[in-house]
Amino acid sequence: MLTSEPPRRRGRIFPELTLSPEELARRKAEDEVFYQRCWAIFERLRPELIKEHYGWYIAIEPESGDYFVDQNKEVASKQARDKHPNVIHFLFGINETGVTGRI
């Protein structure tokens, strides 16, 4: 006697939350614009910061131009969130590339 298993359910858990390709492209474009604004501030500050704070982290809030530097990336992010709650900031490593981690 064979027991039949219920059919497997495949697909997204919440299909109503699927974004259209247009929405994904719009968000990607917005993210790139945000990154470029933060990168411009970082490029302007990097030469002076790299001398004294090499290997530290900088959190940048591009609307105000405020930035927060600390040895610990969580502390730099917290300083940015404390001063600008509910606003997204970008975190860079203070080095030649701006990368914050290792592969």
PDB file of N, CA and C in Angstrom, residues 4-103:
ATOM      1  N   SER A   4       0.398   8.390  -0.325  1.00  0.00           N
ATOM      2  CA  SER A   4       0.727   9.544  -1.170  1.00  0.00           C
ATOM      3  C   SER A   4       1.082  10.723  -0.271  1.00  0.00           C
ATOM      4  N   GLU A   5       2.165  11.369  -0.639  1.00  0.00           N
ATOM      5  CA  GLU A   5       2.603  12.542   0.107  1.00  0.00           C
ATOM      6  C   GLU A   5       1.883  13.764  -0.442  1.00  0.00           C
ATOM      7  N   PRO A   6       1.659  14.722   0.416  1.00  0.00           N
ATOM      8  CA  PRO A   6       1.032  15.944  -0.095  1.00  0.00           C
ATOM      9  C   PRO A   6       1.980  16.624  -1.092  1.00  0.00           C
ATOM     10  N   PRO A   7       1.427  17.307  -2.051  1.00  0.00           N
ATOM     11  CA  PRO A   7       2.301  17.963  -3.041  1.00  0.00           C
ATOM     12  C   PRO A   7       3.181  19.017  -2.370  1.00  0.00           C
ATOM     13  N   ARG A   8       4.392  19.112  -2.872  1.00  0.00           N
ATOM     14  CA  ARG A   8       5.321  20.112  -2.331  1.00  0.00           C
ATOM     15  C   ARG A   8       4.900  21.485  -2.808  1.00  0.00           C
ATOM     16  N   ARG A   9       5.018  22.428  -1.917  1.00  0.00           N
ATOM     17  CA  ARG A   9       4.707  23.807  -2.274  1.00  0.00           C
ATOM     18  C   ARG A   9       6.002  24.496  -2.672  1.00  0.00           C
ATOM     19  N   ARG A  10       6.025  25.059  -3.820  1.00  0.00           N
ATOM     20  CA  ARG A  10       7.214  25.751  -4.294  1.00  0.00           C
ATOM     21  C   ARG A  10       6.849  27.200  -4.600  1.00  0.00           C
ATOM     22  N   GLY A  11       7.834  28.045  -4.449  1.00  0.00           N
ATOM     23  CA  GLY A  11       7.612  29.447  -4.756  1.00  0.00           C
ATOM     24  C   GLY A  11       7.920  30.319  -3.560  1.00  0.00           C
ATOM     25  N   ARG A  12       7.636  31.571  -3.707  1.00  0.00           N
ATOM     26  CA  ARG A  12       7.908  32.537  -2.652  1.00  0.00           C
ATOM     27  C   ARG A  12       6.956  32.345  -1.486  1.00  0.00           C
ATOM     28  N   ILE A  13       7.447  32.661  -0.316  1.00  0.00           N
ATOM     29  CA  ILE A  13       6.615  32.564   0.877  1.00  0.00           C
ATOM     30  C   ILE A  13       5.545  33.646   0.845  1.00  0.00           C
ATOM     31  N   PHE A  14       5.934  34.858   0.434  1.00  0.00           N
ATOM     32  CA  PHE A  14       4.993  35.969   0.350  1.00  0.00           C
ATOM     33  C   PHE A  14       5.005  36.523  -1.071  1.00  0.00           C
ATOM     34  N   PRO A  15       4.310  35.877  -1.999  1.00  0.00           N
ATOM     35  CA  PRO A  15       4.372  36.342  -3.390  1.00  0.00           C
ATOM     36  C   PRO A  15       3.833  37.760  -3.574  1.00  0.00           C
ATOM     37  N   GLU A  16       2.994  38.221  -2.683  1.00  0.00           N
ATOM     38  CA  GLU A  16       2.471  39.586  -2.802  1.00  0.00           C
ATOM     39  C   GLU A  16       3.535  40.639  -2.533  1.00  0.00           C
ATOM     40  N   LEU A  17       4.672  40.228  -1.953  1.00  0.00           N
ATOM     41  CA  LEU A  17       5.753  41.162  -1.670  1.00  0.00           C
ATOM     42  C   LEU A  17       6.819  41.172  -2.770  1.00  0.00           C
ATOM     43  N   THR A  18       6.580  40.484  -3.860  1.00  0.00           N
ATOM     44  CA  THR A  18       7.518  40.451  -4.971  1.00  0.00           C
ATOM     45  C   THR A  18       7.528  41.808  -5.671  1.00  0.00           C
ATOM     46  N   LEU A  19       8.723  42.332  -5.911  1.00  0.00           N
ATOM     47  CA  LEU A  19       8.856  43.628  -6.576  1.00  0.00           C
ATOM     48  C   LEU A  19       8.972  43.447  -8.077  1.00  0.00           C
ATOM     49  N   SER A  20       8.406  44.375  -8.803  1.00  0.00           N
ATOM     50  CA  SER A  20       8.483  44.333 -10.260  1.00  0.00           C
ATOM     51  C   SER A  20       9.903  44.673 -10.703  1.00  0.00           C
ATOM     52  N   PRO A  21      10.281  44.255 -11.896  1.00  0.00           N
ATOM     53  CA  PRO A  21      11.614  44.615 -12.405  1.00  0.00           C
ATOM     54  C   PRO A  21      11.816  46.127 -12.473  1.00  0.00           C
ATOM     55  N   GLU A  22      10.765  46.872 -12.760  1.00  0.00           N
ATOM     56  CA  GLU A  22      10.867  48.324 -12.812  1.00  0.00           C
ATOM     57  C   GLU A  22      11.179  48.905 -11.435  1.00  0.00           C
ATOM     58  N   GLU A  23      10.503  48.371 -10.423  1.00  0.00           N
ATOM     59  CA  GLU A  23      10.737  48.836  -9.052  1.00  0.00           C
ATOM     60  C   GLU A  23      12.155  48.483  -8.601  1.00  0.00           C
ATOM     61  N   LEU A  24      12.614  47.286  -8.933  1.00  0.00           N
ATOM     62  CA  LEU A  24      13.980  46.889  -8.591  1.00  0.00           C
ATOM     63  C   LEU A  24      14.995  47.803  -9.267  1.00  0.00           C
ATOM     64  N   ALA A  25      14.771  48.138 -10.531  1.00  0.00           N
ATOM     65  CA  ALA A  25      15.686  49.024 -11.255  1.00  0.00           C
ATOM     66  C   ALA A  25      15.671  50.426 -10.653  1.00  0.00           C
ATOM     67  N   ARG A  26      14.493  50.907 -10.260  1.00  0.00           N
ATOM     68  CA  ARG A  26      14.384  52.231  -9.647  1.00  0.00           C
ATOM     69  C   ARG A  26      15.149  52.278  -8.333  1.00  0.00           C
ATOM     70  N   ARG A  27      14.983  51.253  -7.502  1.00  0.00           N
ATOM     71  CA  ARG A  27      15.684  51.202  -6.218  1.00  0.00           C
ATOM     72  C   ARG A  27      17.198  51.108  -6.404  1.00  0.00           C
ATOM     73  N   LYS A  28      17.621  50.331  -7.391  1.00  0.00           N
ATOM     74  CA  LYS A  28      19.050  50.204  -7.658  1.00  0.00           C
ATOM     75  C   LYS A  28      19.625  51.552  -8.096  1.00  0.00           C
ATOM     76  N   ALA A  29      18.893  52.286  -8.927  1.00  0.00           N
ATOM     77  CA  ALA A  29      19.348  53.603  -9.372  1.00  0.00           C
ATOM     78  C   ALA A  29      19.424  54.581  -8.202  1.00  0.00           C
ATOM     79  N   GLU A  30      18.424  54.556  -7.316  1.00  0.00           N
ATOM     80  CA  GLU A  30      18.442  55.416  -6.132  1.00  0.00           C
ATOM     81  C   GLU A  30      19.630  55.091  -5.232  1.00  0.00           C
ATOM     82  N   ASP A  31      19.900  53.799  -5.049  1.00  0.00           N
ATOM     83  CA  ASP A  31      21.040  53.376  -4.220  1.00  0.00           C
ATOM     84  C   ASP A  31      22.350  53.873  -4.818  1.00  0.00           C
ATOM     85  N   GLU A  32      22.479  53.815  -6.138  1.00  0.00           N
ATOM     86  CA  GLU A  32      23.703  54.270  -6.791  1.00  0.00           C
ATOM     87  C   GLU A  32      23.898  55.777  -6.625  1.00  0.00           C
ATOM     88  N   VAL A  33      22.816  56.547  -6.741  1.00  0.00           N
ATOM     89  CA  VAL A  33      22.896  57.998  -6.548  1.00  0.00           C
ATOM     90  C   VAL A  33      23.313  58.305  -5.110  1.00  0.00           C
ATOM     91  N   PHE A  34      22.721  57.598  -4.151  1.00  0.00           N
ATOM     92  CA  PHE A  34      23.062  57.781  -2.732  1.00  0.00           C
ATOM     93  C   PHE A  34      24.538  57.464  -2.503  1.00  0.00           C
ATOM     94  N   TYR A  35      24.995  56.338  -3.040  1.00  0.00           N
ATOM     95  CA  TYR A  35      26.394  55.945  -2.890  1.00  0.00           C
ATOM     96  C   TYR A  35      27.321  56.999  -3.486  1.00  0.00           C
ATOM     97  N   GLN A  36      27.007  57.513  -4.656  1.00  0.00           N
ATOM     98  CA  GLN A  36      27.862  58.510  -5.306  1.00  0.00           C
ATOM     99  C   GLN A  36      27.953  59.792  -4.487  1.00  0.00           C
ATOM    100  N   ARG A  37      26.854  60.193  -3.867  1.00  0.00           N
ATOM    101  CA  ARG A  37      26.867  61.386  -3.016  1.00  0.00           C
ATOM    102  C   ARG A  37      27.768  61.166  -1.802  1.00  0.00           C
ATOM    103  N   CYS A  38      27.664  59.984  -1.193  1.00  0.00           N
ATOM    104  CA  CYS A  38      28.518  59.665  -0.041  1.00  0.00           C
ATOM    105  C   CYS A  38      29.977  59.544  -0.467  1.00  0.00           C
ATOM    106  N   TRP A  39      30.228  58.927  -1.615  1.00  0.00           N
ATOM    107  CA  TRP A  39      31.591  58.738  -2.097  1.00  0.00           C
ATOM    108  C   TRP A  39      32.271  60.083  -2.341  1.00  0.00           C
ATOM    109  N   ALA A  40      31.525  61.064  -2.863  1.00  0.00           N
ATOM    110  CA  ALA A  40      32.097  62.384  -3.118  1.00  0.00           C
ATOM    111  C   ALA A  40      32.589  63.023  -1.815  1.00  0.00           C
ATOM    112  N   ILE A  41      31.810  62.894  -0.753  1.00  0.00           N
ATOM    113  CA  ILE A  41      32.213  63.429   0.554  1.00  0.00           C
ATOM    114  C   ILE A  41      33.429  62.672   1.067  1.00  0.00           C
ATOM    115  N   PHE A  42      33.401  61.358   0.945  1.00  0.00           N
ATOM    116  CA  PHE A  42      34.526  60.529   1.394  1.00  0.00           C
ATOM    117  C   PHE A  42      35.804  60.893   0.640  1.00  0.00           C
ATOM    118  N   GLU A  43      35.729  61.058  -0.671  1.00  0.00           N
ATOM    119  CA  GLU A  43      36.904  61.410  -1.477  1.00  0.00           C
ATOM    120  C   GLU A  43      37.497  62.754  -1.051  1.00  0.00           C
ATOM    121  N   ARG A  44      36.643  63.688  -0.687  1.00  0.00           N
ATOM    122  CA  ARG A  44      37.106  65.009  -0.254  1.00  0.00           C
ATOM    123  C   ARG A  44      37.817  64.918   1.101  1.00  0.00           C
ATOM    124  N   LEU A  45      37.314  64.070   1.998  1.00  0.00           N
ATOM    125  CA  LEU A  45      37.856  63.960   3.355  1.00  0.00           C
ATOM    126  C   LEU A  45      39.024  62.988   3.482  1.00  0.00           C
ATOM    127  N   ARG A  46      39.092  62.014   2.607  1.00  0.00           N
ATOM    128  CA  ARG A  46      40.051  60.914   2.759  1.00  0.00           C
ATOM    129  C   ARG A  46      41.502  61.363   2.906  1.00  0.00           C
ATOM    130  N   PRO A  47      42.023  62.288   2.096  1.00  0.00           N
ATOM    131  CA  PRO A  47      43.444  62.632   2.232  1.00  0.00           C
ATOM    132  C   PRO A  47      43.838  63.098   3.634  1.00  0.00           C
ATOM    133  N   GLU A  48      42.988  63.902   4.267  1.00  0.00           N
ATOM    134  CA  GLU A  48      43.349  64.368   5.606  1.00  0.00           C
ATOM    135  C   GLU A  48      43.099  63.303   6.666  1.00  0.00           C
ATOM    136  N   LEU A  49      42.052  62.492   6.509  1.00  0.00           N
ATOM    137  CA  LEU A  49      41.739  61.473   7.517  1.00  0.00           C
ATOM    138  C   LEU A  49      42.697  60.293   7.467  1.00  0.00           C
ATOM    139  N   ILE A  50      43.175  59.964   6.285  1.00  0.00           N
ATOM    140  CA  ILE A  50      44.015  58.776   6.146  1.00  0.00           C
ATOM    141  C   ILE A  50      45.342  58.944   6.894  1.00  0.00           C
ATOM    142  N   LYS A  51      45.785  60.180   7.075  1.00  0.00           N
ATOM    143  CA  LYS A  51      47.054  60.439   7.779  1.00  0.00           C
ATOM    144  C   LYS A  51      46.977  60.046   9.247  1.00  0.00           C
ATOM    145  N   GLU A  52      45.875  60.390   9.913  1.00  0.00           N
ATOM    146  CA  GLU A  52      45.771  60.161  11.356  1.00  0.00           C
ATOM    147  C   GLU A  52      44.865  58.995  11.746  1.00  0.00           C
ATOM    148  N   HIS A  53      43.979  58.589  10.847  1.00  0.00           N
ATOM    149  CA  HIS A  53      42.977  57.587  11.212  1.00  0.00           C
ATOM    150  C   HIS A  53      42.957  56.397  10.259  1.00  0.00           C
ATOM    151  N   TYR A  54      44.098  56.009   9.739  1.00  0.00           N
ATOM    152  CA  TYR A  54      44.147  54.882   8.804  1.00  0.00           C
ATOM    153  C   TYR A  54      43.605  53.620   9.473  1.00  0.00           C
ATOM    154  N   GLY A  55      42.715  52.929   8.774  1.00  0.00           N
ATOM    155  CA  GLY A  55      42.133  51.697   9.302  1.00  0.00           C
ATOM    156  C   GLY A  55      40.892  51.924  10.151  1.00  0.00           C
ATOM    157  N   TRP A  56      40.530  53.174  10.401  1.00  0.00           N
ATOM    158  CA  TRP A  56      39.326  53.482  11.161  1.00  0.00           C
ATOM    159  C   TRP A  56      38.138  53.460  10.210  1.00  0.00           C
ATOM    160  N   TYR A  57      36.968  53.891  10.704  1.00  0.00           N
ATOM    161  CA  TYR A  57      35.742  53.891   9.910  1.00  0.00           C
ATOM    162  C   TYR A  57      35.122  55.279   9.917  1.00  0.00           C
ATOM    163  N   ILE A  58      34.416  55.578   8.832  1.00  0.00           N
ATOM    164  CA  ILE A  58      33.715  56.856   8.733  1.00  0.00           C
ATOM    165  C   ILE A  58      32.290  56.576   8.264  1.00  0.00           C
ATOM    166  N   ALA A  59      31.327  57.100   9.022  1.00  0.00           N
ATOM    167  CA  ALA A  59      29.907  57.015   8.652  1.00  0.00           C
ATOM    168  C   ALA A  59      29.510  58.389   8.117  1.00  0.00           C
ATOM    169  N   ILE A  60      28.951  58.407   6.920  1.00  0.00           N
ATOM    170  CA  ILE A  60      28.619  59.669   6.258  1.00  0.00           C
ATOM    171  C   ILE A  60      27.121  59.770   6.052  1.00  0.00           C
ATOM    172  N   GLU A  61      26.564  60.922   6.428  1.00  0.00           N
ATOM    173  CA  GLU A  61      25.159  61.238   6.166  1.00  0.00           C
ATOM    174  C   GLU A  61      25.175  62.330   5.093  1.00  0.00           C
ATOM    175  N   PRO A  62      24.794  62.013   3.852  1.00  0.00           N
ATOM    176  CA  PRO A  62      25.023  62.941   2.743  1.00  0.00           C
ATOM    177  C   PRO A  62      24.129  64.181   2.710  1.00  0.00           C
ATOM    178  N   GLU A  63      22.955  64.136   3.293  1.00  0.00           N
ATOM    179  CA  GLU A  63      22.064  65.306   3.255  1.00  0.00           C
ATOM    180  C   GLU A  63      22.693  66.495   3.975  1.00  0.00           C
ATOM    181  N   SER A  64      23.225  66.246   5.160  1.00  0.00           N
ATOM    182  CA  SER A  64      23.821  67.318   5.955  1.00  0.00           C
ATOM    183  C   SER A  64      25.323  67.447   5.707  1.00  0.00           C
ATOM    184  N   GLY A  65      25.931  66.378   5.195  1.00  0.00           N
ATOM    185  CA  GLY A  65      27.376  66.367   5.034  1.00  0.00           C
ATOM    186  C   GLY A  65      28.096  65.979   6.310  1.00  0.00           C
ATOM    187  N   ASP A  66      27.352  65.639   7.359  1.00  0.00           N
ATOM    188  CA  ASP A  66      27.965  65.226   8.623  1.00  0.00           C
ATOM    189  C   ASP A  66      28.652  63.877   8.450  1.00  0.00           C
ATOM    190  N   TYR A  67      29.746  63.718   9.177  1.00  0.00           N
ATOM    191  CA  TYR A  67      30.443  62.443   9.172  1.00  0.00           C
ATOM    192  C   TYR A  67      30.947  62.154  10.576  1.00  0.00           C
ATOM    193  N   PHE A  68      31.119  60.862  10.862  1.00  0.00           N
ATOM    194  CA  PHE A  68      31.494  60.407  12.192  1.00  0.00           C
ATOM    195  C   PHE A  68      32.601  59.385  12.040  1.00  0.00           C
ATOM    196  N   VAL A  69      33.712  59.602  12.736  1.00  0.00           N
ATOM    197  CA  VAL A  69      34.901  58.764  12.612  1.00  0.00           C
ATOM    198  C   VAL A  69      35.144  58.046  13.931  1.00  0.00           C
ATOM    199  N   ASP A  70      35.432  56.746  13.845  1.00  0.00           N
ATOM    200  CA  ASP A  70      35.777  55.979  15.037  1.00  0.00           C
ATOM    201  C   ASP A  70      36.554  54.737  14.629  1.00  0.00           C
ATOM    202  N   GLN A  71      37.290  54.168  15.584  1.00  0.00           N
ATOM    203  CA  GLN A  71      38.029  52.926  15.336  1.00  0.00           C
ATOM    204  C   GLN A  71      37.082  51.756  15.159  1.00  0.00           C
ATOM    205  N   ASN A  72      35.910  51.846  15.763  1.00  0.00           N
ATOM    206  CA  ASN A  72      34.933  50.765  15.736  1.00  0.00           C
ATOM    207  C   ASN A  72      33.788  51.157  14.800  1.00  0.00           C
ATOM    208  N   LYS A  73      33.477  50.297  13.825  1.00  0.00           N
ATOM    209  CA  LYS A  73      32.438  50.665  12.861  1.00  0.00           C
ATOM    210  C   LYS A  73      31.055  50.759  13.499  1.00  0.00           C
ATOM    211  N   GLU A  74      30.804  49.971  14.526  1.00  0.00           N
ATOM    212  CA  GLU A  74      29.504  50.057  15.194  1.00  0.00           C
ATOM    213  C   GLU A  74      29.335  51.393  15.917  1.00  0.00           C
ATOM    214  N   VAL A  75      30.422  51.881  16.503  1.00  0.00           N
ATOM    215  CA  VAL A  75      30.377  53.162  17.207  1.00  0.00           C
ATOM    216  C   VAL A  75      30.154  54.302  16.217  1.00  0.00           C
ATOM    217  N   ALA A  76      30.857  54.272  15.089  1.00  0.00           N
ATOM    218  CA  ALA A  76      30.671  55.312  14.069  1.00  0.00           C
ATOM    219  C   ALA A  76      29.233  55.302  13.557  1.00  0.00           C
ATOM    220  N   SER A  77      28.683  54.113  13.312  1.00  0.00           N
ATOM    221  CA  SER A  77      27.290  54.015  12.852  1.00  0.00           C
ATOM    222  C   SER A  77      26.323  54.514  13.911  1.00  0.00           C
ATOM    223  N   LYS A  78      26.589  54.176  15.176  1.00  0.00           N
ATOM    224  CA  LYS A  78      25.701  54.614  16.259  1.00  0.00           C
ATOM    225  C   LYS A  78      25.724  56.128  16.393  1.00  0.00           C
ATOM    226  N   GLN A  79      26.895  56.729  16.263  1.00  0.00           N
ATOM    227  CA  GLN A  79      26.981  58.188  16.329  1.00  0.00           C
ATOM    228  C   GLN A  79      26.139  58.828  15.218  1.00  0.00           C
ATOM    229  N   ALA A  80      26.209  58.258  14.032  1.00  0.00           N
ATOM    230  CA  ALA A  80      25.418  58.778  12.914  1.00  0.00           C
ATOM    231  C   ALA A  80      23.926  58.610  13.183  1.00  0.00           C
ATOM    232  N   ARG A  81      23.531  57.435  13.690  1.00  0.00           N
ATOM    233  CA  ARG A  81      22.107  57.197  13.989  1.00  0.00           C
ATOM    234  C   ARG A  81      21.605  58.089  15.116  1.00  0.00           C
ATOM    235  N   ASP A  82      22.462  58.347  16.118  1.00  0.00           N
ATOM    236  CA  ASP A  82      22.057  59.193  17.239  1.00  0.00           C
ATOM    237  C   ASP A  82      21.805  60.633  16.784  1.00  0.00           C
ATOM    238  N   LYS A  83      22.669  61.146  15.934  1.00  0.00           N
ATOM    239  CA  LYS A  83      22.502  62.523  15.484  1.00  0.00           C
ATOM    240  C   LYS A  83      21.416  62.650  14.413  1.00  0.00           C
ATOM    241  N   HIS A  84      21.294  61.634  13.557  1.00  0.00           N
ATOM    242  CA  HIS A  84      20.323  61.653  12.463  1.00  0.00           C
ATOM    243  C   HIS A  84      19.481  60.376  12.512  1.00  0.00           C
ATOM    244  N   PRO A  85      18.532  60.300  13.446  1.00  0.00           N
ATOM    245  CA  PRO A  85      17.697  59.095  13.512  1.00  0.00           C
ATOM    246  C   PRO A  85      16.805  58.993  12.274  1.00  0.00           C
ATOM    247  N   ASN A  86      16.507  57.793  11.877  1.00  0.00           N
ATOM    248  CA  ASN A  86      15.635  57.516  10.733  1.00  0.00           C
ATOM    249  C   ASN A  86      16.194  58.024   9.412  1.00  0.00           C
ATOM    250  N   VAL A  87      17.503  58.208   9.324  1.00  0.00           N
ATOM    251  CA  VAL A  87      18.150  58.621   8.088  1.00  0.00           C
ATOM    252  C   VAL A  87      19.233  57.599   7.781  1.00  0.00           C
ATOM    253  N   ILE A  88      19.348  57.214   6.534  1.00  0.00           N
ATOM    254  CA  ILE A  88      20.353  56.231   6.132  1.00  0.00           C
ATOM    255  C   ILE A  88      21.709  56.911   5.995  1.00  0.00           C
ATOM    256  N   HIS A  89      22.734  56.236   6.455  1.00  0.00           N
ATOM    257  CA  HIS A  89      24.101  56.718   6.296  1.00  0.00           C
ATOM    258  C   HIS A  89      24.920  55.634   5.601  1.00  0.00           C
ATOM    259  N   PHE A  90      26.102  55.972   5.162  1.00  0.00           N
ATOM    260  CA  PHE A  90      26.968  55.013   4.471  1.00  0.00           C
ATOM    261  C   PHE A  90      28.271  54.916   5.239  1.00  0.00           C
ATOM    262  N   LEU A  91      28.802  53.714   5.359  1.00  0.00           N
ATOM    263  CA  LEU A  91      30.014  53.459   6.128  1.00  0.00           C
ATOM    264  C   LEU A  91      31.162  53.086   5.195  1.00  0.00           C
ATOM    265  N   PHE A  92      32.278  53.781   5.341  1.00  0.00           N
ATOM    266  CA  PHE A  92      33.480  53.486   4.583  1.00  0.00           C
ATOM    267  C   PHE A  92      34.608  53.175   5.548  1.00  0.00           C
ATOM    268  N   GLY A  93      35.575  52.415   5.073  1.00  0.00           N
ATOM    269  CA  GLY A  93      36.818  52.239   5.805  1.00  0.00           C
ATOM    270  C   GLY A  93      37.774  53.341   5.377  1.00  0.00           C
ATOM    271  N   ILE A  94      38.503  53.893   6.321  1.00  0.00           N
ATOM    272  CA  ILE A  94      39.457  54.952   5.977  1.00  0.00           C
ATOM    273  C   ILE A  94      40.745  54.275   5.512  1.00  0.00           C
ATOM    274  N   ASN A  95      40.809  54.050   4.216  1.00  0.00           N
ATOM    275  CA  ASN A  95      41.959  53.439   3.564  1.00  0.00           C
ATOM    276  C   ASN A  95      41.942  53.853   2.104  1.00  0.00           C
ATOM    277  N   GLU A  96      42.777  53.237   1.298  1.00  0.00           N
ATOM    278  CA  GLU A  96      42.877  53.637  -0.106  1.00  0.00           C
ATOM    279  C   GLU A  96      41.608  53.343  -0.905  1.00  0.00           C
ATOM    280  N   THR A  97      40.876  52.296  -0.529  1.00  0.00           N
ATOM    281  CA  THR A  97      39.719  51.870  -1.315  1.00  0.00           C
ATOM    282  C   THR A  97      38.373  52.193  -0.693  1.00  0.00           C
ATOM    283  N   GLY A  98      38.328  52.438   0.602  1.00  0.00           N
ATOM    284  CA  GLY A  98      37.058  52.696   1.284  1.00  0.00           C
ATOM    285  C   GLY A  98      36.343  51.431   1.719  1.00  0.00           C
ATOM    286  N   VAL A  99      36.928  50.265   1.434  1.00  0.00           N
ATOM    287  CA  VAL A  99      36.311  49.004   1.778  1.00  0.00           C
ATOM    288  C   VAL A  99      36.411  48.771   3.280  1.00  0.00           C
ATOM    289  N   THR A 100      35.343  48.193   3.875  1.00  0.00           N
ATOM    290  CA  THR A 100      35.308  48.041   5.325  1.00  0.00           C
ATOM    291  C   THR A 100      35.609  46.642   5.832  1.00  0.00           C
ATOM    292  N   GLY A 101      35.681  45.644   4.973  1.00  0.00           N
ATOM    293  CA  GLY A 101      35.866  44.287   5.469  1.00  0.00           C
ATOM    294  C   GLY A 101      36.927  43.517   4.721  1.00  0.00           C
ATOM    295  N   ARG A 102      36.998  42.240   4.990  1.00  0.00           N
ATOM    296  CA  ARG A 102      37.954  41.339   4.338  1.00  0.00           C
ATOM    297  C   ARG A 102      37.191  40.256   3.606  1.00  0.00           C
ATOM    298  N   ILE A 103      37.826  39.711   2.603  1.00  0.00           N
ATOM    299  CA  ILE A 103      37.220  38.580   1.888  1.00  0.00           C
ATOM    300  C   ILE A 103      37.767  37.303   2.465  1.00  0.00           C
TER     301      ILE A 103
END
